[in-house]
Short mmCIF file of N, CA and C in Angstrom, two decimals:
data_model
loop_
_atom_site.label_atom_id
_atom_site.label_comp_id
_atom_site.label_asym_id
_atom_site.label_seq_id
_atom_site.Cartn_x
_atom_site.Cartn_y
_atom_site.Cartn_z
N MET H 1201 -88.53 102.55 -6.00
CA MET H 1201 -88.04 102.82 -4.75
C MET H 1201 -88.04 101.53 -3.90
N ASN H 1202 -86.90 101.16 -3.31
CA ASN H 1202 -87.09 100.05 -2.58
C ASN H 1202 -87.36 100.30 -1.11
N PHE H 1203 -87.64 99.18 -0.33
CA PHE H 1203 -88.15 99.42 1.09
C PHE H 1203 -87.32 100.23 1.96
N ASN H 1204 -85.97 99.94 1.91
CA ASN H 1204 -85.00 100.61 2.69
C ASN H 1204 -84.93 102.03 2.36
N THR H 1205 -85.15 102.50 1.23
CA THR H 1205 -85.17 103.97 0.87
C THR H 1205 -86.39 104.53 1.52
N PHE H 1206 -87.61 103.79 1.38
CA PHE H 1206 -88.71 104.42 1.94
C PHE H 1206 -88.73 104.50 3.44
N LYS H 1207 -88.07 103.47 4.25
CA LYS H 1207 -87.77 103.56 5.60
C LYS H 1207 -86.95 104.82 5.87
N LEU H 1208 -85.80 105.05 5.16
CA LEU H 1208 -85.02 106.22 5.36
C LEU H 1208 -85.74 107.53 5.17
N ILE H 1209 -86.51 107.63 4.12
CA ILE H 1209 -87.23 108.87 3.94
C ILE H 1209 -88.23 109.05 5.07
N LEU H 1210 -88.89 108.08 5.52
CA LEU H 1210 -89.82 108.09 6.62
C LEU H 1210 -89.10 108.58 7.91
N PHE H 1211 -87.94 108.12 8.21
CA PHE H 1211 -87.20 108.37 9.31
C PHE H 1211 -86.92 109.93 9.21
N PHE H 1212 -86.37 110.54 8.12
CA PHE H 1212 -86.09 111.75 8.23
C PHE H 1212 -87.21 112.65 8.15
N CYS H 1213 -88.42 112.23 7.80
CA CYS H 1213 -89.58 112.98 7.82
C CYS H 1213 -90.12 113.14 9.29
N PHE H 1214 -89.89 112.15 10.09
CA PHE H 1214 -90.30 112.26 11.47
C PHE H 1214 -89.33 112.62 12.53
N LEU H 1215 -88.10 112.72 11.97
CA LEU H 1215 -86.89 113.08 12.84
C LEU H 1215 -87.15 114.53 13.49
N PRO H 1216 -87.68 115.58 12.64
CA PRO H 1216 -87.88 116.86 13.36
C PRO H 1216 -88.93 116.73 14.41
N LEU H 1217 -89.98 115.90 14.16
CA LEU H 1217 -90.96 115.97 15.26
C LEU H 1217 -90.46 115.26 16.65
N MET H 1218 -89.37 114.57 16.58
CA MET H 1218 -88.83 114.08 17.71
C MET H 1218 -88.37 115.12 18.84
N GLY H 1219 -87.80 116.22 18.18
CA GLY H 1219 -87.29 117.28 18.99
C GLY H 1219 -88.54 118.28 19.57
N TRP H 1220 -89.73 118.02 19.08
CA TRP H 1220 -90.85 118.83 19.41
C TRP H 1220 -91.75 117.99 20.31
N ALA H 1221 -91.26 116.97 21.09
CA ALA H 1221 -92.13 116.00 21.71
C ALA H 1221 -92.62 116.93 22.97
N GLN H 1222 -93.92 116.57 23.31
CA GLN H 1222 -94.48 117.29 24.47
C GLN H 1222 -93.74 116.81 25.79
N ASP H 1223 -93.72 117.74 26.66
CA ASP H 1223 -93.32 117.37 28.04
C ASP H 1223 -94.00 116.32 28.72
N CYS H 1224 -93.28 115.51 29.44
CA CYS H 1224 -93.92 114.40 30.21
C CYS H 1224 -94.27 114.91 31.59
N THR H 1225 -95.48 115.09 31.72
CA THR H 1225 -96.05 115.77 32.99
C THR H 1225 -96.63 114.73 33.91
N LEU H 1226 -96.64 115.01 35.18
CA LEU H 1226 -97.35 114.36 36.24
C LEU H 1226 -98.70 114.69 36.35
N ASP H 1227 -99.03 115.93 36.09
CA ASP H 1227 -100.43 116.33 36.20
C ASP H 1227 -100.90 116.31 37.68
N VAL H 1228 -100.08 116.74 38.68
CA VAL H 1228 -100.28 116.96 40.06
C VAL H 1228 -101.54 117.78 40.30
N GLY H 1229 -101.86 118.73 39.40
CA GLY H 1229 -103.17 119.45 39.67
C GLY H 1229 -104.38 119.05 38.97
N GLY H 1230 -104.32 117.65 38.32
CA GLY H 1230 -105.33 117.08 37.68
C GLY H 1230 -106.13 116.24 38.48
N GLU H 1231 -107.19 115.59 37.95
CA GLU H 1231 -108.17 114.83 38.75
C GLU H 1231 -107.62 113.42 39.18
N ASN H 1232 -106.74 113.02 38.53
CA ASN H 1232 -106.13 111.56 38.70
C ASN H 1232 -104.81 111.65 39.54
N PHE H 1233 -104.65 112.70 40.35
CA PHE H 1233 -103.42 112.90 41.01
C PHE H 1233 -103.14 111.76 42.05
N ASN H 1234 -104.08 111.09 42.34
CA ASN H 1234 -103.94 109.88 43.35
C ASN H 1234 -103.11 108.73 42.68
N ALA H 1235 -103.23 108.63 41.34
CA ALA H 1235 -102.54 107.59 40.54
C ALA H 1235 -101.02 107.86 40.76
N ILE H 1236 -100.63 109.03 40.81
CA ILE H 1236 -99.09 109.25 41.17
C ILE H 1236 -98.60 108.65 42.34
N THR H 1237 -99.25 108.71 43.46
CA THR H 1237 -99.15 107.95 44.60
C THR H 1237 -98.96 106.64 44.40
N GLU H 1238 -99.88 105.93 43.86
CA GLU H 1238 -99.77 104.54 43.61
C GLU H 1238 -98.69 104.04 42.56
N ILE H 1239 -98.49 104.69 41.53
CA ILE H 1239 -97.76 104.39 40.47
C ILE H 1239 -96.24 104.42 41.02
N PHE H 1240 -96.01 105.51 41.57
CA PHE H 1240 -94.58 105.79 42.12
C PHE H 1240 -94.18 105.39 43.44
N GLN H 1241 -95.32 104.83 44.18
CA GLN H 1241 -95.20 104.47 45.52
C GLN H 1241 -94.59 105.56 46.31
N LEU H 1242 -95.18 106.51 46.45
CA LEU H 1242 -94.64 107.77 47.31
C LEU H 1242 -94.51 107.34 48.73
N ASN H 1243 -93.59 107.95 49.44
CA ASN H 1243 -93.43 107.67 50.78
C ASN H 1243 -94.24 108.93 51.50
N THR H 1244 -94.40 108.75 52.77
CA THR H 1244 -95.20 109.74 53.62
C THR H 1244 -94.78 111.24 53.23
N GLU H 1245 -93.52 111.40 53.23
CA GLU H 1245 -92.96 112.77 53.00
C GLU H 1245 -93.27 113.32 51.57
N GLN H 1246 -93.18 112.37 50.66
CA GLN H 1246 -93.54 112.70 49.27
C GLN H 1246 -94.92 113.01 49.16
N LYS H 1247 -95.75 112.32 49.74
CA LYS H 1247 -97.26 112.54 49.72
C LYS H 1247 -97.59 113.87 50.22
N ALA H 1248 -97.07 114.30 51.42
CA ALA H 1248 -97.23 115.59 51.97
C ALA H 1248 -96.80 116.67 50.92
N THR H 1249 -95.68 116.37 50.55
CA THR H 1249 -94.99 117.45 49.47
C THR H 1249 -96.15 117.64 48.24
N MET H 1250 -96.62 116.51 47.75
CA MET H 1250 -97.50 116.42 46.73
C MET H 1250 -98.79 117.15 47.16
N GLU H 1251 -99.35 117.05 48.25
CA GLU H 1251 -100.40 117.65 48.61
C GLU H 1251 -100.30 119.13 48.75
N THR H 1252 -99.30 119.63 49.34
CA THR H 1252 -98.89 120.98 49.53
C THR H 1252 -98.88 121.57 48.08
N LEU H 1253 -98.07 120.98 47.33
CA LEU H 1253 -97.98 121.59 45.81
C LEU H 1253 -99.20 121.52 45.04
N ARG H 1254 -100.05 120.55 45.21
CA ARG H 1254 -101.21 120.47 44.59
C ARG H 1254 -102.20 121.79 45.08
N GLY H 1255 -102.18 121.97 46.33
CA GLY H 1255 -103.03 122.94 46.78
C GLY H 1255 -102.64 124.38 46.47
N GLU H 1256 -101.35 124.60 46.25
CA GLU H 1256 -100.64 125.86 45.82
C GLU H 1256 -100.98 125.84 44.29
N LEU H 1257 -100.95 124.84 43.65
CA LEU H 1257 -101.13 124.92 42.13
C LEU H 1257 -102.58 125.13 41.77
N LEU H 1258 -103.50 124.69 42.60
CA LEU H 1258 -104.95 124.84 42.46
C LEU H 1258 -105.25 126.36 42.66
N VAL H 1259 -104.71 126.89 43.65
CA VAL H 1259 -104.85 128.33 43.94
C VAL H 1259 -104.34 129.27 42.82
N THR H 1260 -103.04 128.88 42.43
CA THR H 1260 -102.44 129.57 41.35
C THR H 1260 -103.33 129.49 40.07
N ASN H 1261 -103.70 128.38 39.70
CA ASN H 1261 -104.61 128.16 38.55
C ASN H 1261 -105.89 128.91 38.63
N LYS H 1262 -106.56 128.80 39.84
CA LYS H 1262 -107.65 129.64 39.95
C LYS H 1262 -107.57 131.00 39.68
N ALA H 1263 -106.38 131.65 40.24
CA ALA H 1263 -106.24 133.11 39.87
C ALA H 1263 -105.93 133.24 38.34
N PHE H 1264 -105.38 132.45 37.62
CA PHE H 1264 -105.25 132.46 36.18
C PHE H 1264 -106.49 132.34 35.53
N GLU H 1265 -107.45 131.50 35.97
CA GLU H 1265 -108.69 131.16 35.41
C GLU H 1265 -109.56 132.44 35.61
N ASP H 1266 -109.48 132.99 36.80
CA ASP H 1266 -110.17 134.19 37.16
C ASP H 1266 -109.74 135.32 36.09
N GLU H 1267 -108.54 135.49 35.87
CA GLU H 1267 -107.89 136.47 34.91
C GLU H 1267 -108.48 136.18 33.57
N ILE H 1268 -108.49 134.90 33.07
CA ILE H 1268 -108.98 134.61 31.85
C ILE H 1268 -110.41 135.11 31.68
N GLN H 1269 -111.28 134.57 32.59
CA GLN H 1269 -112.58 134.98 32.67
C GLN H 1269 -112.83 136.51 32.43
N LYS H 1270 -111.99 137.26 33.22
CA LYS H 1270 -112.14 138.66 33.34
C LYS H 1270 -111.67 139.21 31.79
N LEU H 1271 -110.58 138.69 31.27
CA LEU H 1271 -110.22 139.08 30.01
C LEU H 1271 -111.28 138.86 28.96
N PHE H 1272 -112.11 137.65 28.96
CA PHE H 1272 -112.96 137.41 28.10
C PHE H 1272 -114.36 138.27 28.26
N ASP H 1273 -114.55 138.57 29.51
CA ASP H 1273 -115.68 139.52 29.78
C ASP H 1273 -115.42 140.88 29.46
N GLN H 1274 -114.22 141.51 29.59
CA GLN H 1274 -113.88 142.82 29.59
C GLN H 1274 -113.20 143.36 28.23
N HIS H 1275 -112.56 142.44 27.64
CA HIS H 1275 -111.73 142.70 26.36
C HIS H 1275 -112.69 143.01 25.20
N PRO H 1276 -112.57 144.11 24.43
CA PRO H 1276 -113.25 144.43 23.25
C PRO H 1276 -113.11 143.21 22.21
N GLN H 1277 -114.18 142.87 21.48
CA GLN H 1277 -114.17 141.75 20.59
C GLN H 1277 -114.92 142.11 19.39
N SER H 1278 -114.94 143.34 18.94
CA SER H 1278 -115.64 143.75 17.74
C SER H 1278 -114.94 143.63 16.52
N THR H 1279 -113.49 143.88 16.49
CA THR H 1279 -112.98 143.74 15.27
C THR H 1279 -111.88 142.59 15.29
N GLU H 1280 -111.29 142.37 14.09
CA GLU H 1280 -110.33 141.33 14.14
C GLU H 1280 -109.05 141.57 14.72
N GLU H 1281 -108.68 142.80 14.83
CA GLU H 1281 -107.61 143.23 15.66
C GLU H 1281 -107.81 143.03 17.08
N ASP H 1282 -109.04 143.28 17.58
CA ASP H 1282 -109.40 142.94 18.89
C ASP H 1282 -109.33 141.52 19.29
N LEU H 1283 -109.87 140.74 18.38
CA LEU H 1283 -109.77 139.21 18.68
C LEU H 1283 -108.42 138.62 18.66
N ILE H 1284 -107.52 139.29 17.73
CA ILE H 1284 -106.10 138.78 17.77
C ILE H 1284 -105.47 139.29 19.01
N THR H 1285 -105.56 140.51 19.46
CA THR H 1285 -105.13 140.91 20.81
C THR H 1285 -105.50 139.96 21.95
N LEU H 1286 -106.89 139.68 21.85
CA LEU H 1286 -107.47 138.88 23.00
C LEU H 1286 -106.83 137.63 22.89
N ALA H 1287 -106.63 136.82 21.65
CA ALA H 1287 -106.07 135.57 21.62
C ALA H 1287 -104.73 135.62 22.19
N ASN H 1288 -103.92 136.65 21.83
CA ASN H 1288 -102.39 136.72 22.32
C ASN H 1288 -102.46 136.74 23.74
N LYS H 1289 -103.31 137.55 24.49
CA LYS H 1289 -103.41 137.76 25.95
C LYS H 1289 -103.76 136.40 26.57
N TYR H 1290 -104.72 135.69 25.88
CA TYR H 1290 -105.18 134.44 26.37
C TYR H 1290 -103.94 133.32 26.39
N LYS H 1291 -103.19 133.51 25.27
CA LYS H 1291 -102.13 132.48 25.05
C LYS H 1291 -100.97 132.72 26.17
N VAL H 1292 -100.88 133.93 26.53
CA VAL H 1292 -99.95 134.27 27.63
C VAL H 1292 -100.46 133.62 28.92
N LEU H 1293 -101.67 133.84 29.17
CA LEU H 1293 -102.19 133.37 30.51
C LEU H 1293 -102.27 131.96 30.44
N GLN H 1294 -102.55 131.31 29.33
CA GLN H 1294 -102.62 129.85 29.35
C GLN H 1294 -101.10 129.28 29.48
N GLN H 1295 -100.14 130.01 28.88
CA GLN H 1295 -98.72 129.46 29.11
C GLN H 1295 -98.17 129.51 30.54
N LYS H 1296 -98.72 130.63 31.14
CA LYS H 1296 -98.45 130.77 32.80
C LYS H 1296 -98.99 129.58 33.39
N MET H 1297 -100.25 129.20 33.00
CA MET H 1297 -100.69 128.02 33.77
C MET H 1297 -99.85 126.71 33.47
N VAL H 1298 -99.62 126.41 32.24
CA VAL H 1298 -98.59 125.33 31.86
C VAL H 1298 -97.31 125.51 32.53
N ASP H 1299 -96.82 126.68 32.77
CA ASP H 1299 -95.33 126.67 33.40
C ASP H 1299 -95.71 126.43 34.89
N ALA H 1300 -96.66 126.97 35.53
CA ALA H 1300 -96.87 126.63 36.84
C ALA H 1300 -96.92 125.13 37.14
N SER H 1301 -97.72 124.51 36.26
CA SER H 1301 -97.80 123.05 36.34
C SER H 1301 -96.58 122.32 36.17
N TRP H 1302 -95.72 122.64 35.14
CA TRP H 1302 -94.36 122.10 34.92
C TRP H 1302 -93.48 122.33 36.12
N GLU H 1303 -93.50 123.68 36.63
CA GLU H 1303 -92.70 123.85 38.00
C GLU H 1303 -93.14 122.95 39.20
N THR H 1304 -94.43 122.70 39.29
CA THR H 1304 -94.90 121.83 40.35
C THR H 1304 -94.33 120.49 40.21
N ASP H 1305 -94.58 120.04 38.94
CA ASP H 1305 -94.13 118.61 38.61
C ASP H 1305 -92.62 118.50 38.81
N LYS H 1306 -91.87 119.45 38.61
CA LYS H 1306 -90.37 119.49 38.73
C LYS H 1306 -89.92 119.43 40.16
N ILE H 1307 -90.67 120.05 41.05
CA ILE H 1307 -90.47 120.26 42.56
C ILE H 1307 -90.79 118.77 42.94
N LEU H 1308 -91.92 118.23 42.65
CA LEU H 1308 -92.33 116.76 43.11
C LEU H 1308 -91.25 115.78 42.71
N LEU H 1309 -90.94 115.89 41.27
CA LEU H 1309 -89.89 114.89 40.71
C LEU H 1309 -88.58 115.05 41.50
N SER H 1310 -88.24 116.16 41.94
CA SER H 1310 -87.01 116.36 42.73
C SER H 1310 -86.88 115.73 44.06
N THR H 1311 -88.09 115.04 44.49
CA THR H 1311 -88.08 114.33 45.76
C THR H 1311 -88.09 112.85 45.42
N PHE H 1312 -88.04 112.46 44.19
CA PHE H 1312 -88.08 111.06 43.76
C PHE H 1312 -86.58 110.48 44.05
N ASN H 1313 -86.75 109.19 44.30
CA ASN H 1313 -85.49 108.43 44.53
C ASN H 1313 -85.04 107.84 43.06
N PRO H 1314 -83.77 107.39 42.95
CA PRO H 1314 -83.52 106.87 41.57
C PRO H 1314 -84.41 105.85 40.88
N LYS H 1315 -84.95 104.94 41.81
CA LYS H 1315 -85.92 103.99 41.02
C LYS H 1315 -87.23 104.75 40.70
N GLN H 1316 -87.76 105.56 41.50
CA GLN H 1316 -89.03 106.25 40.97
C GLN H 1316 -88.80 107.12 39.79
N TYR H 1317 -87.59 107.73 39.77
CA TYR H 1317 -87.24 108.60 38.61
C TYR H 1317 -86.94 107.73 37.35
N GLN H 1318 -86.46 106.60 37.60
CA GLN H 1318 -86.19 105.74 36.34
C GLN H 1318 -87.47 105.16 35.76
N LEU H 1319 -88.52 104.84 36.72
CA LEU H 1319 -89.91 104.55 36.35
C LEU H 1319 -90.46 105.76 35.56
N TYR H 1320 -90.32 106.86 36.10
CA TYR H 1320 -90.86 108.07 35.29
C TYR H 1320 -90.19 108.16 33.96
N LEU H 1321 -88.85 108.07 33.87
CA LEU H 1321 -88.22 108.07 32.58
C LEU H 1321 -88.71 106.95 31.75
N ASP H 1322 -88.91 105.80 32.17
CA ASP H 1322 -89.48 104.72 31.32
C ASP H 1322 -90.87 104.91 30.80
N LEU H 1323 -91.76 105.49 31.70
CA LEU H 1323 -93.10 105.77 31.27
C LEU H 1323 -93.08 106.97 30.23
N CYS H 1324 -92.15 107.89 30.51
CA CYS H 1324 -92.12 108.92 29.41
C CYS H 1324 -91.62 108.50 28.10
N MET H 1325 -90.66 107.76 28.11
CA MET H 1325 -90.22 107.03 26.81
C MET H 1325 -91.23 106.35 26.20
N GLU H 1326 -92.09 105.56 26.82
CA GLU H 1326 -93.04 104.75 26.32
C GLU H 1326 -94.14 105.58 25.84
N ALA H 1327 -94.36 106.78 26.33
CA ALA H 1327 -95.37 107.70 26.00
C ALA H 1327 -94.84 108.66 24.73
N LEU H 1328 -93.60 108.47 24.51
CA LEU H 1328 -92.87 109.41 23.45
C LEU H 1328 -92.92 110.86 23.91
N ARG H 1329 -92.75 111.05 25.26
CA ARG H 1329 -92.78 112.47 25.89
C ARG H 1329 -91.36 112.71 26.36
N LYS H 1330 -91.22 114.06 26.35
CA LYS H 1330 -89.85 114.62 26.82
C LYS H 1330 -89.82 114.77 28.37
N PRO H 1331 -88.95 113.94 29.15
CA PRO H 1331 -89.01 113.87 30.48
C PRO H 1331 -88.50 115.38 31.19
N ILE H 1332 -88.91 115.57 32.33
CA ILE H 1332 -88.41 116.88 32.98
C ILE H 1332 -87.06 116.27 33.79
N LYS H 1333 -86.03 116.99 33.40
CA LYS H 1333 -84.63 116.67 33.95
C LYS H 1333 -84.45 117.00 35.60
N ILE H 1334 -84.24 116.08 36.38
CA ILE H 1334 -83.96 116.43 37.70
C ILE H 1334 -82.62 115.42 38.20
N ILE H 1335 -82.11 115.57 39.34
CA ILE H 1335 -81.21 114.80 40.06
C ILE H 1335 -81.99 114.15 41.13
N PRO H 1336 -82.13 112.68 41.02
CA PRO H 1336 -82.94 112.04 42.10
C PRO H 1336 -82.28 112.01 43.49
N VAL H 1337 -83.16 112.03 44.54
CA VAL H 1337 -82.73 112.06 45.84
C VAL H 1337 -82.34 110.62 46.25
N SER H 1338 -81.10 110.50 46.90
CA SER H 1338 -80.82 109.16 47.70
C SER H 1338 -81.13 109.25 49.09
N TYR H 1339 -82.09 108.49 49.31
CA TYR H 1339 -82.55 108.31 50.74
C TYR H 1339 -81.80 107.23 51.44
N LYS H 1340 -81.43 107.71 52.83
CA LYS H 1340 -80.82 106.79 53.60
C LYS H 1340 -81.84 105.75 54.23
N ASP H 1341 -81.51 104.51 54.52
CA ASP H 1341 -82.39 103.73 55.17
C ASP H 1341 -82.50 104.01 56.60
N SER H 1342 -83.81 103.92 57.13
CA SER H 1342 -84.04 104.23 58.58
C SER H 1342 -83.77 103.20 59.36
N ILE H 1343 -83.66 101.91 58.85
CA ILE H 1343 -83.46 100.78 59.66
C ILE H 1343 -81.88 100.51 59.51
N ALA H 1344 -81.15 100.30 60.83
CA ALA H 1344 -79.86 100.01 60.95
C ALA H 1344 -79.58 98.73 60.43
N PRO H 1345 -78.30 98.43 59.69
CA PRO H 1345 -78.09 97.05 59.29
C PRO H 1345 -77.66 96.32 60.48
N GLU H 1346 -77.81 94.85 60.48
CA GLU H 1346 -77.56 94.02 61.54
C GLU H 1346 -76.21 93.68 61.43
#
């Protein structure tokens, strides 16, 4: 087998994985949310939006975490069927948390200007992640031309 054939086989082995790339998230609800402000150089309005979204996401996630704890505390776990049912219910709650985070990121991204969004796309590509699609906002300059 020559080297080109080997490369071709490798390419087709990894091709399906490219379609399953993880979403490229900002992690507004995470501990390093301040990095978003620095990396994307958010303006005052964007910072306020992020703080509001972060607060709402933390409240939402707390409710899901409480539901998960209640599920673990109260759901029967004595049989294999009980454990499978518990796992399925847990996966649903976990996915709701992921969806809430994704929606939060999408709302914040929708405030990005074209340069900020392009930086986001570049970082996603570098990390081999699937970007969240939005249409960037075109801001008008507040300083009148001379």
